mmCIF file of C-alpha atoms in Angstrom:
data_model
loop_
_atom_site.group_PDB
_atom_site.id
_atom_site.type_symbol
_atom_site.label_atom_id
_atom_site.label_comp_id
_atom_site.label_asym_id
_atom_site.label_seq_id
_atom_site.Cartn_x
_atom_site.Cartn_y
_atom_site.Cartn_z
ATOM 1 C CA UNK A 1 17.340 -25.846 6.577
ATOM 2 C CA UNK A 2 16.207 -22.328 7.730
ATOM 3 C CA UNK A 3 16.033 -19.529 5.092
ATOM 4 C CA UNK A 4 17.764 -16.509 6.690
ATOM 5 C CA UNK A 5 16.666 -14.183 3.903
ATOM 6 C CA UNK A 6 13.102 -15.144 4.308
ATOM 7 C CA UNK A 7 13.648 -14.577 8.192
ATOM 8 C CA UNK A 8 15.207 -11.340 7.691
ATOM 9 C CA UNK A 9 12.674 -10.071 5.131
ATOM 10 C CA UNK A 10 9.721 -11.218 7.460
ATOM 11 C CA UNK A 11 11.280 -9.546 10.517
ATOM 12 C CA UNK A 12 11.542 -6.394 8.634
ATOM 13 C CA UNK A 13 8.152 -6.693 7.321
ATOM 14 C CA UNK A 14 6.681 -7.548 10.677
ATOM 15 C CA UNK A 15 8.138 -4.303 12.096
ATOM 16 C CA UNK A 16 6.774 -2.237 9.150
ATOM 17 C CA UNK A 17 3.296 -3.807 9.478
ATOM 18 C CA UNK A 18 3.255 -2.972 13.263
ATOM 19 C CA UNK A 19 4.128 0.629 12.532
ATOM 20 C CA UNK A 20 1.215 0.834 9.995
ATOM 21 C CA UNK A 21 -1.201 -0.942 12.269
ATOM 22 C CA UNK A 22 -0.471 1.603 14.968
ATOM 23 C CA UNK A 23 -1.800 4.263 12.564
ATOM 24 C CA UNK A 24 -4.720 2.113 11.051
ATOM 25 C CA UNK A 25 -6.087 1.503 14.482
ATOM 26 C CA UNK A 26 -6.177 5.244 15.162
ATOM 27 C CA UNK A 27 -7.627 6.538 11.836
ATOM 28 C CA UNK A 28 -11.092 8.113 11.964
ATOM 29 C CA UNK A 29 -13.324 8.276 9.103
ATOM 30 C CA UNK A 30 -12.916 12.029 8.712
ATOM 31 C CA UNK A 31 -9.172 11.580 8.507
ATOM 32 C CA UNK A 32 -9.302 9.803 4.889
ATOM 33 C CA UNK A 33 -10.473 12.658 2.731
ATOM 34 C CA UNK A 34 -8.796 15.523 4.711
ATOM 35 C CA UNK A 35 -6.871 17.598 2.182
ATOM 36 C CA UNK A 36 -3.798 19.022 3.915
ATOM 37 C CA UNK A 37 -2.831 21.224 0.794
ATOM 38 C CA UNK A 38 -4.247 23.232 -1.999
ATOM 39 C CA UNK A 39 -2.576 20.740 -4.442
ATOM 40 C CA UNK A 40 -3.851 17.500 -3.426
ATOM 41 C CA UNK A 41 -4.541 14.093 -4.780
ATOM 42 C CA UNK A 42 -7.516 12.302 -3.329
ATOM 43 C CA UNK A 43 -10.410 10.004 -4.297
ATOM 44 C CA UNK A 44 -13.714 11.170 -5.647
ATOM 45 C CA UNK A 45 -16.888 9.301 -5.320
ATOM 46 C CA UNK A 46 -18.678 9.028 -8.760
ATOM 47 C CA UNK A 47 -22.136 7.693 -9.771
ATOM 48 C CA UNK A 48 -22.941 4.439 -8.136
ATOM 49 C CA UNK A 49 -20.614 5.221 -5.220
ATOM 50 C CA UNK A 50 -17.420 4.148 -6.907
ATOM 51 C CA UNK A 51 -14.356 5.907 -5.785
ATOM 52 C CA UNK A 52 -11.880 7.097 -8.337
ATOM 53 C CA UNK A 53 -8.325 8.172 -7.534
ATOM 54 C CA UNK A 54 -6.689 11.239 -8.960
ATOM 55 C CA UNK A 55 -4.046 10.157 -11.408
ATOM 56 C CA UNK A 56 -1.538 11.218 -14.057
ATOM 57 C CA UNK A 57 0.340 8.911 -16.188
ATOM 58 C CA UNK A 58 3.475 10.949 -15.837
ATOM 59 C CA UNK A 59 4.342 12.464 -12.400
ATOM 60 C CA UNK A 60 3.295 16.044 -12.011
ATOM 61 C CA UNK A 61 5.596 18.751 -10.906
ATOM 62 C CA UNK A 62 5.120 19.558 -8.101
ATOM 63 C CA UNK A 63 3.841 16.187 -6.915
ATOM 64 C CA UNK A 64 0.410 16.703 -5.273
ATOM 65 C CA UNK A 65 0.129 15.990 -1.556
ATOM 66 C CA UNK A 66 -1.922 12.778 -1.174
ATOM 67 C CA UNK A 67 -4.705 12.316 1.146
ATOM 68 C CA UNK A 68 -4.885 9.256 3.436
ATOM 69 C CA UNK A 69 -7.710 8.018 1.201
ATOM 70 C CA UNK A 70 -5.457 8.153 -1.848
ATOM 71 C CA UNK A 71 -2.545 6.594 0.057
ATOM 72 C CA UNK A 72 -4.580 3.616 1.304
ATOM 73 C CA UNK A 73 -6.001 3.142 -2.211
ATOM 74 C CA UNK A 74 -2.305 3.318 -3.566
ATOM 75 C CA UNK A 75 -1.326 0.486 -1.060
ATOM 76 C CA UNK A 76 -4.135 -1.594 -2.002
ATOM 77 C CA UNK A 77 -3.492 -1.151 -5.718
ATOM 78 C CA UNK A 78 0.280 -1.934 -5.578
ATOM 79 C CA UNK A 79 -0.230 -4.654 -3.127
ATOM 80 C CA UNK A 80 -2.907 -6.436 -5.080
ATOM 81 C CA UNK A 81 -1.045 -6.270 -8.271
ATOM 82 C CA UNK A 82 2.131 -7.477 -6.488
ATOM 83 C CA UNK A 83 0.324 -10.472 -5.073
ATOM 84 C CA UNK A 84 -1.260 -11.212 -8.449
ATOM 85 C CA UNK A 85 2.183 -11.371 -9.962
ATOM 86 C CA UNK A 86 3.734 -13.386 -7.105
ATOM 87 C CA UNK A 87 0.980 -15.947 -7.022
ATOM 88 C CA UNK A 88 0.903 -16.315 -10.858
ATOM 89 C CA UNK A 89 -2.622 -14.603 -11.249
ATOM 90 C CA UNK A 90 -3.586 -12.215 -14.165
ATOM 91 C CA UNK A 91 -2.686 -8.910 -12.656
ATOM 92 C CA UNK A 92 -5.554 -6.563 -12.279
ATOM 93 C CA UNK A 93 -5.553 -3.192 -13.929
ATOM 94 C CA UNK A 94 -5.187 -0.118 -11.802
ATOM 95 C CA UNK A 95 -8.702 0.955 -12.614
ATOM 96 C CA UNK A 96 -10.052 -2.447 -11.450
ATOM 97 C CA UNK A 97 -8.562 -1.760 -7.838
ATOM 98 C CA UNK A 98 -11.420 -0.268 -5.782
ATOM 99 C CA UNK A 99 -10.937 1.620 -2.633
ATOM 100 C CA UNK A 100 -13.728 0.307 -0.391
ATOM 101 C CA UNK A 101 -14.387 3.683 1.644
ATOM 102 C CA UNK A 102 -13.489 4.951 5.078
ATOM 103 C CA UNK A 103 -15.292 2.286 7.209
ATOM 104 C CA UNK A 104 -13.754 -0.750 5.330
ATOM 105 C CA UNK A 105 -10.202 0.364 4.271
ATOM 106 C CA UNK A 106 -8.510 -0.926 7.465
ATOM 107 C CA UNK A 107 -9.960 -4.416 7.093
ATOM 108 C CA UNK A 108 -9.226 -4.402 3.334
ATOM 109 C CA UNK A 109 -5.479 -3.765 3.960
ATOM 110 C CA UNK A 110 -5.307 -6.180 6.790
ATOM 111 C CA UNK A 111 -6.737 -8.783 4.413
ATOM 112 C CA UNK A 112 -3.788 -7.878 1.814
ATOM 113 C CA UNK A 113 -1.495 -8.121 4.765
ATOM 114 C CA UNK A 114 -2.727 -11.737 5.567
ATOM 115 C CA UNK A 115 -2.385 -12.689 1.903
ATOM 116 C CA UNK A 116 1.119 -11.308 1.669
ATOM 117 C CA UNK A 117 2.421 -13.097 4.918
ATOM 118 C CA UNK A 118 1.062 -16.362 3.334
ATOM 119 C CA UNK A 119 2.437 -15.764 0.000
ATOM 120 C CA UNK A 120 5.924 -14.859 1.464
ATOM 121 C CA UNK A 121 6.075 -18.086 3.216
ATOM 122 C CA UNK A 122 5.413 -20.148 0.171
ATOM 123 C CA UNK A 123 7.228 -18.063 -2.611
ATOM 124 C CA UNK A 124 10.565 -19.242 -4.020
ATOM 125 C CA UNK A 125 12.691 -16.149 -3.174
ATOM 126 C CA UNK A 126 15.265 -17.321 -5.832
ATOM 127 C CA UNK A 127 12.772 -17.312 -8.823
ATOM 128 C CA UNK A 128 12.884 -14.391 -11.238
ATOM 129 C CA UNK A 129 10.625 -11.485 -10.278
ATOM 130 C CA UNK A 130 7.845 -10.779 -12.491
ATOM 131 C CA UNK A 131 7.027 -7.423 -10.672
ATOM 132 C CA UNK A 132 7.850 -4.739 -10.477
ATOM 133 C CA UNK A 133 10.852 -5.297 -12.602
ATOM 134 C CA UNK A 134 9.272 -7.175 -15.457
ATOM 135 C CA UNK A 135 12.046 -8.716 -17.407
ATOM 136 C CA UNK A 136 15.036 -7.063 -15.341
ATOM 137 C CA UNK A 137 17.876 -9.405 -15.184
ATOM 138 C CA UNK A 138 18.986 -10.723 -11.799
ATOM 139 C CA UNK A 139 15.937 -9.440 -9.947
ATOM 140 C CA UNK A 140 14.346 -12.375 -7.909
ATOM 141 C CA UNK A 141 11.185 -12.665 -5.595
ATOM 142 C CA UNK A 142 13.570 -11.743 -2.737
ATOM 143 C CA UNK A 143 13.934 -8.400 -4.447
ATOM 144 C CA UNK A 144 10.073 -8.140 -4.747
ATOM 145 C CA UNK A 145 9.710 -8.782 -1.054
ATOM 146 C CA UNK A 146 12.331 -6.199 -0.189
ATOM 147 C CA UNK A 147 10.446 -3.758 -2.367
ATOM 148 C CA UNK A 148 7.186 -4.498 -0.573
ATOM 149 C CA UNK A 149 8.813 -3.858 2.755
ATOM 150 C CA UNK A 150 10.288 -0.463 1.604
ATOM 151 C CA UNK A 151 7.046 0.608 -0.316
ATOM 152 C CA UNK A 152 4.888 -0.350 2.747
ATOM 153 C CA UNK A 153 7.323 1.500 5.112
ATOM 154 C CA UNK A 154 7.153 4.684 3.057
ATOM 155 C CA UNK A 155 3.474 4.678 2.711
ATOM 156 C CA UNK A 156 2.883 3.831 6.379
ATOM 157 C CA UNK A 157 5.043 6.914 7.293
ATOM 158 C CA UNK A 158 3.159 8.911 4.928
ATOM 159 C CA UNK A 159 -0.234 7.868 6.340
ATOM 160 C CA UNK A 160 0.970 8.213 9.764
ATOM 161 C CA UNK A 161 2.316 11.988 9.213
ATOM 162 C CA UNK A 162 -0.859 12.921 7.734
ATOM 163 C CA UNK A 163 -2.981 11.451 10.490
ATOM 164 C CA UNK A 164 -0.734 13.118 13.070
ATOM 165 C CA UNK A 165 -0.551 16.490 11.416
ATOM 166 C CA UNK A 166 -4.423 16.479 11.134
ATOM 167 C CA UNK A 167 -4.857 15.436 14.936
ATOM 168 C CA UNK A 168 -2.356 18.282 15.838
ATOM 169 C CA UNK A 169 -4.249 20.813 13.814
ATOM 170 C CA UNK A 170 -7.599 19.971 15.350
ATOM 171 C CA UNK A 171 -6.228 20.501 18.876
#
């Protein structure tokens, strides 16, 4: 028997991923660390080549404008942790999620995409969600899948807007 919820979530996800892929294909290495404003969150390369994201435990006011590097790390972070929860693995800590750099980021995110598509086809949508609503009554894995769609859609739009703005300012 078909699961219409899964089909609807998957159709929405596929459309969102296609939008994101449109921008991933067009990103240039110099796009990632471009800082579009004075107040900006980015990634900083430390000793040993490890990239560390700017971060605050409580959201600053005003909210800094993120770079594409920061946004792609952020996507990789929340998606990795979501997959860990959804697949019953021990969730990685934020500091453990490493941004792979300008040249490998698109492939990293495409790998997470494939992992998510596989997980979504297998996950029991009616099971209680363990993320991002730990312990919330009534939230299921279907809610998590809808949240992934929304979060990816928002982040894809932000990456795309920054990419297009940088391109427009260069011309």
